[in-house]
Amino acid sequence: MINLKMYIDGEWKDAENRETRPVINPANGEVISYAPEGTIADARAAIYAARRAFEEGVWSGLSAQERAYYLFRIADKIDEYAEELTQLETMDNGKPLREAGFDVGDAAACFRYYAGLITKPDGYTYHVADPMQAMVVREPVGVCGLIVPWNYPLLMSIWKIAPALAAGNTIVFKPSEVTPVTPKKLFEIFEEVGLPNGVANMVMGAGPVVGNEIASHPEVDMISFTGGTKTGKHIMKTAADTMKKVSLELGGKSPNIIFADADFETAVDYALFGIYAGAGQVCSAGSRILVEESIYEQFVERFVDRAKKIQVGPGNDPSTEMGPLVSQEHLEKVLHYIELGKQEGAKVACGGSRIVRDGLGNGYFVEPTVFIDVKQDMRIVQEEIFGPVVVIQKFKDENEAVKLANSTVYGLAGAVFSTDGAKALRVIKKLRAGITWINSYHPTYNEAPWGGYKQSGIGRSLGTFGLEEFQEIKQININLQVEPIGWFRN
Ligand code: NAD
């Protein structure tokens, strides 16, 4: 049984009332651990520790190079424990080992990226009217509350923790209650590299309890949240009372537009990857495939044929290509959407059921599912299902493709497949989305900003933009002629 504890002020803690919550392996329904069910008192202890560490300057007072040194060591430790982290991520989240391995590699790279970035020049000086000299410096925001979801338990944590720490903040971090396992290992690494006490704190527990306390507490200066749009709206309202800085990475219903002149096999291949990687539990999943009318039938036939052949199974089986959904609750949500699609009159072209064969019945497996004959106003077209369920729609021309692509409340990601470069770029520029690809789907880079338009969020992760989220900007005006101003005569 994996041992789970919270990490507050440099100490490993159970919940103050000793309550726990079972953590389940989604491939077989077995309990792999019991996580402390943190309370409001636990959240406050973490917030006060982070506040004290921030005020004492044990972290923000270090030079950028000194902080970078810690981050590089954390990256090295992630590499050292890569195999263990990969196994744990698969056990907790269900994703195939191949996907978990990529996440772990990206996690180390993200720490290295921010370790490098923080030591690079920042700030500006301005030539204003003599005898003044103006300059602008970047400073840490203070105590940052970081709240993450379950779909990339390690990577989503690091997208926040690495830039927040690089910038000199102290943190109160909350993993998803469903997937606290690799975050715990990450905090063991923080202890191992000797992060000063109180700099990085982790509280586990329910969103409406622990998460809500972090979002509302006056000693927290900023909330950086990744999760569902509904929760994001709630957090934004809660954080408004204390005017916290807010950064939100939310849901999506992203269009993948395929023109008749696309390289056909490349488009089919990426479209499959776009929706079924992570069993569709990816915020940027290409969950709406829009196909130009003249190749629609051919595309559906080929896509369905290949979707049926995807090897679904436990993540720790090397032959598995798609793992289970993360939890019983999420399985029920996805199956509910599939039923809803049928009731709305859409046609199931393949899949549509839970998988119980070959001993998979104790896990949360769903067939790769394709809906066709859908209408734009159906809920399965408009709402984020967050599972291996895709709708394939038809469009006549460029204008209709753009119109359909943009007509949901979301604006996270989108892609265009075409061999006409000008057309592809023209369409991409019209998409109201923050993350886009041409003739590709899903690759993500630490250098490039990640985030959404519309109801997919506010702010950006990664890149220089992701660092700036965790910084305040201060202007400093220096008088080079120290003498009275003489504004008043007497
Ligand atoms: P969720 O919103 O249910 O939970 C996310 C986190 O918020 C969890 O840690 C949860 O405990 C916490 N939480 C829940 N209620 C809260 C409250 N009232 N106050 C404070 N915290 C609260 O999301 P989920 O189901 O864990 O994750 C799936 C969602 O995350 C999907 O919508 C997906 O699109 C989104 N997501 C977005 C991105 C992105 O970069 N845009 C990345 C990954 C996931």
mmCIF file of C-alpha atoms in Angstrom, residues 60-394:
data_model
loop_
_atom_site.group_PDB
_atom_site.id
_atom_site.type_symbol
_atom_site.label_atom_id
_atom_site.label_comp_id
_atom_site.label_asym_id
_atom_site.label_seq_id
_atom_site.Cartn_x
_atom_site.Cartn_y
_atom_site.Cartn_z
ATOM 1 C CA SER A 60 12.363 34.988 -2.440
ATOM 2 C CA GLY A 61 15.517 36.363 -0.829
ATOM 3 C CA LEU A 62 17.722 33.903 -2.695
ATOM 4 C CA SER A 63 19.301 35.001 -5.925
ATOM 5 C CA ALA A 64 17.741 33.703 -9.129
ATOM 6 C CA GLN A 65 20.809 31.523 -9.610
ATOM 7 C CA GLU A 66 20.417 29.980 -6.174
ATOM 8 C CA ARG A 67 16.759 29.162 -6.832
ATOM 9 C CA ALA A 68 17.688 27.796 -10.246
ATOM 10 C CA TYR A 69 20.190 25.492 -8.565
ATOM 11 C CA TYR A 70 17.348 23.890 -6.557
ATOM 12 C CA LEU A 71 15.161 23.565 -9.660
ATOM 13 C CA PHE A 72 17.926 21.873 -11.636
ATOM 14 C CA ARG A 73 18.418 19.420 -8.780
ATOM 15 C CA ILE A 74 14.684 18.692 -8.708
ATOM 16 C CA ALA A 75 14.819 17.967 -12.464
ATOM 17 C CA ASP A 76 17.761 15.609 -11.923
ATOM 18 C CA LYS A 77 15.854 13.801 -9.185
ATOM 19 C CA ILE A 78 12.799 13.432 -11.448
ATOM 20 C CA ASP A 79 15.095 11.773 -13.985
ATOM 21 C CA GLU A 80 16.576 9.576 -11.269
ATOM 22 C CA TYR A 81 13.095 8.423 -10.152
ATOM 23 C CA ALA A 82 11.622 8.389 -13.669
ATOM 24 C CA GLU A 83 10.815 4.675 -13.674
ATOM 25 C CA GLU A 84 9.117 4.819 -10.268
ATOM 26 C CA LEU A 85 7.191 7.981 -11.164
ATOM 27 C CA THR A 86 6.033 6.408 -14.430
ATOM 28 C CA GLN A 87 4.764 3.271 -12.688
ATOM 29 C CA LEU A 88 3.019 5.308 -9.984
ATOM 30 C CA GLU A 89 1.351 7.610 -12.515
ATOM 31 C CA THR A 90 -0.016 4.645 -14.442
ATOM 32 C CA MET A 91 -1.248 2.981 -11.268
ATOM 33 C CA ASP A 92 -3.011 6.106 -10.034
ATOM 34 C CA ASN A 93 -4.330 7.717 -13.218
ATOM 35 C CA GLY A 94 -4.579 4.657 -15.467
ATOM 36 C CA LYS A 95 -2.718 6.084 -18.461
ATOM 37 C CA PRO A 96 -0.509 3.684 -20.421
ATOM 38 C CA LEU A 97 3.119 3.538 -19.336
ATOM 39 C CA ARG A 98 4.164 5.081 -22.639
ATOM 40 C CA GLU A 99 2.095 8.214 -21.919
ATOM 41 C CA ALA A 100 3.166 8.372 -18.272
ATOM 42 C CA GLY A 101 6.812 8.110 -19.365
ATOM 43 C CA PHE A 102 6.389 11.118 -21.667
ATOM 44 C CA ASP A 103 4.828 13.115 -18.828
ATOM 45 C CA VAL A 104 7.730 12.355 -16.506
ATOM 46 C CA GLY A 105 10.272 13.403 -19.141
ATOM 47 C CA ASP A 106 8.326 16.621 -19.753
ATOM 48 C CA ALA A 107 8.147 17.264 -16.029
ATOM 49 C CA ALA A 108 11.935 17.241 -15.651
ATOM 50 C CA ALA A 109 12.296 19.401 -18.770
ATOM 51 C CA CYS A 110 9.814 21.942 -17.394
ATOM 52 C CA PHE A 111 11.865 22.408 -14.211
ATOM 53 C CA ARG A 112 15.015 22.843 -16.319
ATOM 54 C CA TYR A 113 13.289 25.338 -18.586
ATOM 55 C CA TYR A 114 12.246 27.574 -15.677
ATOM 56 C CA ALA A 115 15.571 27.107 -13.896
ATOM 57 C CA GLY A 116 17.227 28.502 -17.014
ATOM 58 C CA LEU A 117 14.667 31.211 -17.679
ATOM 59 C CA ILE A 118 14.713 32.792 -14.232
ATOM 60 C CA THR A 119 18.382 33.661 -14.507
ATOM 61 C CA LYS A 120 17.885 35.517 -17.787
ATOM 62 C CA PRO A 121 17.537 39.313 -17.900
ATOM 63 C CA ASP A 122 14.167 40.782 -17.034
ATOM 64 C CA GLY A 123 12.881 44.248 -16.193
ATOM 65 C CA TYR A 124 13.280 47.502 -18.090
ATOM 66 C CA THR A 125 14.665 50.973 -17.631
ATOM 67 C CA TYR A 126 13.052 54.034 -19.229
ATOM 68 C CA HIS A 127 14.490 57.374 -20.205
ATOM 69 C CA VAL A 128 11.924 59.683 -18.580
ATOM 70 C CA ALA A 129 12.230 63.424 -17.864
ATOM 71 C CA ASP A 130 15.447 64.445 -16.091
ATOM 72 C CA PRO A 131 16.375 64.184 -13.275
ATOM 73 C CA MET A 132 14.312 61.008 -12.915
ATOM 74 C CA GLN A 133 15.279 57.499 -13.860
ATOM 75 C CA ALA A 134 12.462 54.929 -14.152
ATOM 76 C CA MET A 135 12.809 51.203 -14.019
ATOM 77 C CA VAL A 136 10.523 48.216 -13.862
ATOM 78 C CA VAL A 137 11.290 45.086 -11.889
ATOM 79 C CA ARG A 138 9.473 41.785 -11.564
ATOM 80 C CA GLU A 139 8.775 40.397 -8.116
ATOM 81 C CA PRO A 140 7.079 37.259 -6.789
ATOM 82 C CA VAL A 141 3.346 37.557 -6.139
ATOM 83 C CA GLY A 142 3.690 36.029 -2.661
ATOM 84 C CA VAL A 143 1.781 32.968 -1.472
ATOM 85 C CA CYS A 144 0.369 31.103 -4.462
ATOM 86 C CA GLY A 145 -2.457 28.591 -4.181
ATOM 87 C CA LEU A 146 -2.079 25.940 -6.879
ATOM 88 C CA ILE A 147 -5.023 23.617 -7.549
ATOM 89 C CA VAL A 148 -4.797 20.887 -10.194
ATOM 90 C CA PRO A 149 -6.925 18.145 -11.794
ATOM 91 C CA TRP A 150 -6.397 14.404 -12.187
ATOM 92 C CA ASN A 151 -5.705 13.989 -15.898
ATOM 93 C CA TYR A 152 -1.969 14.772 -15.738
ATOM 94 C CA PRO A 153 -1.353 14.462 -12.001
ATOM 95 C CA LEU A 154 2.389 15.102 -12.232
ATOM 96 C CA LEU A 155 2.669 17.342 -15.268
ATOM 97 C CA MET A 156 -0.174 19.753 -14.419
ATOM 98 C CA SER A 157 1.370 20.140 -10.959
ATOM 99 C CA ILE A 158 4.755 20.976 -12.409
ATOM 100 C CA TRP A 159 3.412 23.442 -14.969
ATOM 101 C CA LYS A 160 2.436 25.511 -11.941
ATOM 102 C CA ILE A 161 5.020 24.621 -9.311
ATOM 103 C CA ALA A 162 8.123 25.152 -11.499
ATOM 104 C CA PRO A 163 7.341 28.743 -12.596
ATOM 105 C CA ALA A 164 5.847 29.662 -9.203
ATOM 106 C CA LEU A 165 9.014 28.588 -7.378
ATOM 107 C CA ALA A 166 11.326 29.988 -10.047
ATOM 108 C CA ALA A 167 9.720 33.397 -9.555
ATOM 109 C CA GLY A 168 10.366 33.265 -5.795
ATOM 110 C CA ASN A 169 6.862 32.540 -4.525
ATOM 111 C CA THR A 170 5.942 30.128 -1.773
ATOM 112 C CA ILE A 171 3.164 27.683 -2.552
ATOM 113 C CA VAL A 172 0.175 25.855 -1.147
ATOM 114 C CA PHE A 173 -0.508 23.073 -3.575
ATOM 115 C CA LYS A 174 -3.579 20.844 -3.792
ATOM 116 C CA PRO A 175 -3.570 17.754 -6.026
ATOM 117 C CA SER A 176 -6.813 16.209 -7.190
ATOM 118 C CA GLU A 177 -8.326 13.993 -4.528
ATOM 119 C CA VAL A 178 -8.415 11.239 -7.173
ATOM 120 C CA THR A 179 -4.685 11.307 -8.032
ATOM 121 C CA PRO A 180 -2.422 12.385 -5.152
ATOM 122 C CA VAL A 181 0.247 9.693 -5.646
ATOM 123 C CA THR A 182 2.872 11.236 -7.955
ATOM 124 C CA PRO A 183 2.453 14.677 -6.349
ATOM 125 C CA LYS A 184 3.438 13.038 -3.033
ATOM 126 C CA LYS A 185 6.584 11.628 -4.670
ATOM 127 C CA LEU A 186 7.349 15.068 -6.074
ATOM 128 C CA PHE A 187 7.198 16.588 -2.613
ATOM 129 C CA GLU A 188 9.532 13.858 -1.347
ATOM 130 C CA ILE A 189 11.947 15.136 -3.974
ATOM 131 C CA PHE A 190 11.498 18.700 -2.693
ATOM 132 C CA GLU A 191 12.438 17.467 0.766
ATOM 133 C CA GLU A 192 15.392 15.546 -0.619
ATOM 134 C CA VAL A 193 16.867 18.578 -2.385
ATOM 135 C CA GLY A 194 16.398 20.593 0.809
ATOM 136 C CA LEU A 195 13.831 23.222 -0.144
ATOM 137 C CA PRO A 196 13.530 25.435 2.948
ATOM 138 C CA ASN A 197 10.577 24.587 5.209
ATOM 139 C CA GLY A 198 7.317 26.309 4.313
ATOM 140 C CA VAL A 199 8.333 27.096 0.724
ATOM 141 C CA ALA A 200 6.378 24.225 -0.849
ATOM 142 C CA ASN A 201 3.357 22.856 1.024
ATOM 143 C CA MET A 202 0.882 20.233 -0.103
ATOM 144 C CA VAL A 203 -2.609 19.709 1.272
ATOM 145 C CA MET A 204 -4.804 16.872 0.061
ATOM 146 C CA GLY A 205 -8.568 16.667 0.267
ATOM 147 C CA ALA A 206 -11.853 17.751 -1.240
ATOM 148 C CA GLY A 207 -12.087 20.723 -3.569
ATOM 149 C CA PRO A 208 -15.038 22.362 -1.852
ATOM 150 C CA VAL A 209 -13.216 22.110 1.528
ATOM 151 C CA VAL A 210 -9.450 22.455 1.091
ATOM 152 C CA GLY A 211 -9.548 24.026 -2.378
ATOM 153 C CA ASN A 212 -12.190 26.507 -1.328
ATOM 154 C CA GLU A 213 -10.170 27.530 1.742
ATOM 155 C CA ILE A 214 -7.122 28.196 -0.428
ATOM 156 C CA ALA A 215 -9.203 30.209 -2.907
ATOM 157 C CA SER A 216 -10.827 32.326 -0.200
ATOM 158 C CA HIS A 217 -8.087 32.826 2.398
ATOM 159 C CA PRO A 218 -6.810 36.430 2.655
ATOM 160 C CA GLU A 219 -3.204 35.295 3.155
ATOM 161 C CA VAL A 220 -3.145 33.700 -0.306
ATOM 162 C CA ASP A 221 -2.158 36.254 -2.955
ATOM 163 C CA MET A 222 -2.855 34.270 -6.081
ATOM 164 C CA ILE A 223 -4.812 31.248 -7.287
ATOM 165 C CA SER A 224 -3.602 29.275 -10.241
ATOM 166 C CA PHE A 225 -6.209 26.673 -11.104
ATOM 167 C CA THR A 226 -6.498 23.949 -13.719
ATOM 168 C CA GLY A 227 -9.734 22.025 -13.935
ATOM 169 C CA GLY A 228 -13.308 22.207 -15.135
ATOM 170 C CA THR A 229 -14.890 25.463 -16.320
ATOM 171 C CA LYS A 230 -17.661 25.238 -13.729
ATOM 172 C CA THR A 231 -15.143 24.939 -10.875
ATOM 173 C CA GLY A 232 -13.049 27.710 -12.446
ATOM 174 C CA LYS A 233 -15.996 30.107 -12.394
ATOM 175 C CA HIS A 234 -16.632 29.266 -8.764
ATOM 176 C CA ILE A 235 -12.992 29.855 -7.855
ATOM 177 C CA MET A 236 -12.927 33.170 -9.682
ATOM 178 C CA LYS A 237 -15.945 34.375 -7.720
ATOM 179 C CA THR A 238 -14.476 33.133 -4.437
ATOM 180 C CA ALA A 239 -11.101 34.739 -5.117
ATOM 181 C CA ALA A 240 -12.753 38.063 -5.960
ATOM 182 C CA ASP A 241 -13.492 38.794 -2.298
ATOM 183 C CA THR A 242 -9.794 39.152 -1.521
ATOM 184 C CA MET A 243 -8.879 40.377 -5.035
ATOM 185 C CA LYS A 244 -6.440 37.569 -5.661
ATOM 186 C CA LYS A 245 -4.591 37.333 -8.892
ATOM 187 C CA VAL A 246 -6.320 34.520 -10.797
ATOM 188 C CA SER A 247 -5.037 32.245 -13.523
ATOM 189 C CA LEU A 248 -7.421 29.622 -14.940
ATOM 190 C CA GLU A 249 -6.772 26.710 -17.319
ATOM 191 C CA LEU A 250 -10.184 25.219 -18.006
ATOM 192 C CA GLY A 251 -12.079 22.871 -20.270
ATOM 193 C CA GLY A 252 -12.381 22.634 -24.020
ATOM 194 C CA LYS A 253 -14.310 21.195 -26.940
ATOM 195 C CA SER A 254 -11.684 21.646 -29.550
ATOM 196 C CA PRO A 255 -12.235 21.458 -33.311
ATOM 197 C CA ASN A 256 -9.977 19.477 -35.594
ATOM 198 C CA ILE A 257 -10.659 20.703 -39.151
ATOM 199 C CA ILE A 258 -9.779 18.407 -42.026
ATOM 200 C CA PHE A 259 -9.856 19.735 -45.577
ATOM 201 C CA ALA A 260 -10.188 17.520 -48.639
ATOM 202 C CA ASP A 261 -6.674 18.479 -49.739
ATOM 203 C CA ALA A 262 -5.112 17.200 -46.488
ATOM 204 C CA ASP A 263 -2.688 14.306 -46.521
ATOM 205 C CA PHE A 264 -5.442 11.795 -45.788
ATOM 206 C CA GLU A 265 -3.594 9.184 -43.734
ATOM 207 C CA THR A 266 -1.766 11.852 -41.700
ATOM 208 C CA ALA A 267 -5.078 13.549 -40.907
ATOM 209 C CA VAL A 268 -6.744 10.292 -39.830
ATOM 210 C CA ASP A 269 -3.751 9.341 -37.728
ATOM 211 C CA TYR A 270 -3.558 12.653 -35.858
ATOM 212 C CA ALA A 271 -7.338 12.796 -35.471
ATOM 213 C CA LEU A 272 -7.207 9.430 -33.659
ATOM 214 C CA PHE A 273 -4.335 10.664 -31.511
ATOM 215 C CA GLY A 274 -6.152 13.966 -30.915
ATOM 216 C CA ILE A 275 -9.146 12.307 -29.264
ATOM 217 C CA TYR A 276 -8.028 8.920 -27.944
ATOM 218 C CA ALA A 277 -4.661 9.836 -26.372
ATOM 219 C CA GLY A 278 -5.264 9.869 -22.636
ATOM 220 C CA ALA A 279 -8.604 8.149 -23.349
ATOM 221 C CA GLY A 280 -9.892 11.592 -24.306
ATOM 222 C CA GLN A 281 -9.240 12.933 -20.801
ATOM 223 C CA VAL A 282 -7.136 15.756 -22.188
ATOM 224 C CA CYS A 283 -8.262 19.374 -21.975
ATOM 225 C CA SER A 284 -7.105 20.076 -25.527
ATOM 226 C CA ALA A 285 -8.569 16.846 -26.986
ATOM 227 C CA GLY A 286 -9.745 17.159 -30.597
ATOM 228 C CA SER A 287 -13.255 16.114 -29.627
ATOM 229 C CA ARG A 288 -14.986 17.636 -32.668
ATOM 230 C CA ILE A 289 -13.655 16.494 -36.014
ATOM 231 C CA LEU A 290 -14.889 18.678 -38.869
ATOM 232 C CA VAL A 291 -14.392 17.088 -42.287
ATOM 233 C CA GLU A 292 -14.875 18.647 -45.724
ATOM 234 C CA GLU A 293 -17.929 17.162 -47.392
ATOM 235 C CA SER A 294 -16.163 15.562 -50.383
ATOM 236 C CA ILE A 295 -14.034 13.258 -48.188
ATOM 237 C CA TYR A 296 -16.469 12.878 -45.282
ATOM 238 C CA GLU A 297 -17.679 9.315 -45.972
ATOM 239 C CA GLN A 298 -14.191 8.088 -46.768
ATOM 240 C CA PHE A 299 -12.811 9.746 -43.612
ATOM 241 C CA VAL A 300 -15.493 8.302 -41.308
ATOM 242 C CA GLU A 301 -14.957 4.831 -42.741
ATOM 243 C CA ARG A 302 -11.195 4.920 -42.259
ATOM 244 C CA PHE A 303 -11.370 6.602 -38.831
ATOM 245 C CA VAL A 304 -13.928 4.103 -37.500
ATOM 246 C CA ASP A 305 -11.967 1.182 -38.895
ATOM 247 C CA ARG A 306 -8.849 2.296 -37.037
ATOM 248 C CA ALA A 307 -10.700 3.353 -33.846
ATOM 249 C CA LYS A 308 -12.085 -0.176 -33.522
ATOM 250 C CA LYS A 309 -8.553 -1.588 -33.605
ATOM 251 C CA ILE A 310 -7.223 0.514 -30.711
ATOM 252 C CA GLN A 311 -5.936 -1.820 -28.027
ATOM 253 C CA VAL A 312 -7.731 -0.897 -24.800
ATOM 254 C CA GLY A 313 -6.423 -2.320 -21.555
ATOM 255 C CA PRO A 314 -4.563 -1.719 -18.303
ATOM 256 C CA GLY A 315 -1.911 0.962 -18.547
ATOM 257 C CA ASN A 316 0.807 -1.328 -17.218
ATOM 258 C CA ASP A 317 0.374 -3.788 -20.100
ATOM 259 C CA PRO A 318 2.961 -2.765 -22.728
ATOM 260 C CA SER A 319 0.565 -3.680 -25.550
ATOM 261 C CA THR A 320 -2.093 -1.252 -24.286
ATOM 262 C CA GLU A 321 -2.735 1.784 -26.476
ATOM 263 C CA MET A 322 -5.599 3.328 -24.481
ATOM 264 C CA GLY A 323 -6.176 2.987 -20.751
ATOM 265 C CA PRO A 324 -9.248 3.294 -18.536
ATOM 266 C CA LEU A 325 -11.087 6.392 -17.392
ATOM 267 C CA VAL A 326 -9.844 7.738 -14.094
ATOM 268 C CA SER A 327 -12.687 6.824 -11.741
ATOM 269 C CA GLN A 328 -16.082 5.195 -11.366
ATOM 270 C CA GLU A 329 -17.652 8.638 -11.097
ATOM 271 C CA HIS A 330 -16.038 9.795 -14.317
ATOM 272 C CA LEU A 331 -16.968 6.544 -16.078
ATOM 273 C CA GLU A 332 -20.602 7.204 -15.197
ATOM 274 C CA LYS A 333 -20.368 10.753 -16.519
ATOM 275 C CA VAL A 334 -18.946 9.600 -19.860
ATOM 276 C CA LEU A 335 -21.493 6.777 -20.232
ATOM 277 C CA HIS A 336 -24.223 9.278 -19.429
ATOM 278 C CA TYR A 337 -23.056 11.488 -22.309
ATOM 279 C CA ILE A 338 -23.061 8.502 -24.663
ATOM 280 C CA GLU A 339 -26.672 7.770 -23.726
ATOM 281 C CA LEU A 340 -27.512 11.427 -24.122
ATOM 282 C CA GLY A 341 -26.016 11.439 -27.626
ATOM 283 C CA LYS A 342 -28.204 8.515 -28.613
ATOM 284 C CA GLN A 343 -31.290 10.191 -27.142
ATOM 285 C CA GLU A 344 -30.451 13.406 -28.997
ATOM 286 C CA GLY A 345 -30.594 11.411 -32.242
ATOM 287 C CA ALA A 346 -26.912 11.114 -33.098
ATOM 288 C CA LYS A 347 -25.722 7.846 -34.614
ATOM 289 C CA VAL A 348 -23.038 5.708 -32.967
ATOM 290 C CA ALA A 349 -20.609 4.768 -35.730
ATOM 291 C CA CYS A 350 -18.515 2.668 -33.360
ATOM 292 C CA GLY A 351 -18.037 1.963 -29.657
ATOM 293 C CA GLY A 352 -20.566 3.383 -27.240
ATOM 294 C CA SER A 353 -20.182 0.899 -24.387
ATOM 295 C CA ARG A 354 -18.247 0.103 -21.264
ATOM 296 C CA ILE A 355 -15.743 -2.726 -21.772
ATOM 297 C CA VAL A 356 -16.135 -5.684 -19.431
ATOM 298 C CA ARG A 357 -14.469 -8.426 -21.468
ATOM 299 C CA ASP A 358 -11.073 -10.031 -20.689
ATOM 300 C CA GLY A 359 -11.218 -9.207 -16.996
ATOM 301 C CA LEU A 360 -11.575 -5.465 -17.611
ATOM 302 C CA GLY A 361 -14.944 -5.357 -15.841
ATOM 303 C CA ASN A 362 -13.478 -4.170 -12.524
ATOM 304 C CA GLY A 363 -11.803 -1.204 -14.232
ATOM 305 C CA TYR A 364 -13.337 1.852 -15.867
ATOM 306 C CA PHE A 365 -12.847 1.078 -19.555
ATOM 307 C CA VAL A 366 -14.914 2.582 -22.383
ATOM 308 C CA GLU A 367 -14.712 1.760 -26.084
ATOM 309 C CA PRO A 368 -13.335 4.376 -28.464
ATOM 310 C CA THR A 369 -16.607 5.936 -29.527
ATOM 311 C CA VAL A 370 -17.604 7.882 -32.634
ATOM 312 C CA PHE A 371 -20.824 9.820 -33.128
ATOM 313 C CA ILE A 372 -21.953 10.923 -36.594
ATOM 314 C CA ASP A 373 -25.141 12.589 -37.865
ATOM 315 C CA VAL A 374 -24.870 15.195 -35.134
ATOM 316 C CA LYS A 375 -26.320 18.704 -35.007
ATOM 317 C CA GLN A 376 -24.387 21.688 -33.743
ATOM 318 C CA ASP A 377 -26.782 22.363 -30.867
ATOM 319 C CA MET A 378 -26.608 18.832 -29.419
ATOM 320 C CA ARG A 379 -25.088 18.628 -25.953
ATOM 321 C CA ILE A 380 -22.546 16.034 -27.139
ATOM 322 C CA VAL A 381 -21.302 18.652 -29.627
ATOM 323 C CA GLN A 382 -21.327 21.573 -27.209
ATOM 324 C CA GLU A 383 -20.198 20.117 -23.879
ATOM 325 C CA GLU A 384 -16.883 18.688 -22.749
ATOM 326 C CA ILE A 385 -17.282 14.909 -22.289
ATOM 327 C CA PHE A 386 -13.639 14.309 -21.342
ATOM 328 C CA GLY A 387 -13.611 10.727 -22.523
ATOM 329 C CA PRO A 388 -12.927 8.662 -25.667
ATOM 330 C CA VAL A 389 -15.938 10.082 -27.458
ATOM 331 C CA VAL A 390 -15.704 12.122 -30.636
ATOM 332 C CA VAL A 391 -18.248 13.709 -32.961
ATOM 333 C CA ILE A 392 -17.485 13.859 -36.681
ATOM 334 C CA GLN A 393 -19.208 16.665 -38.555
ATOM 335 C CA LYS A 394 -19.344 17.700 -42.192
#
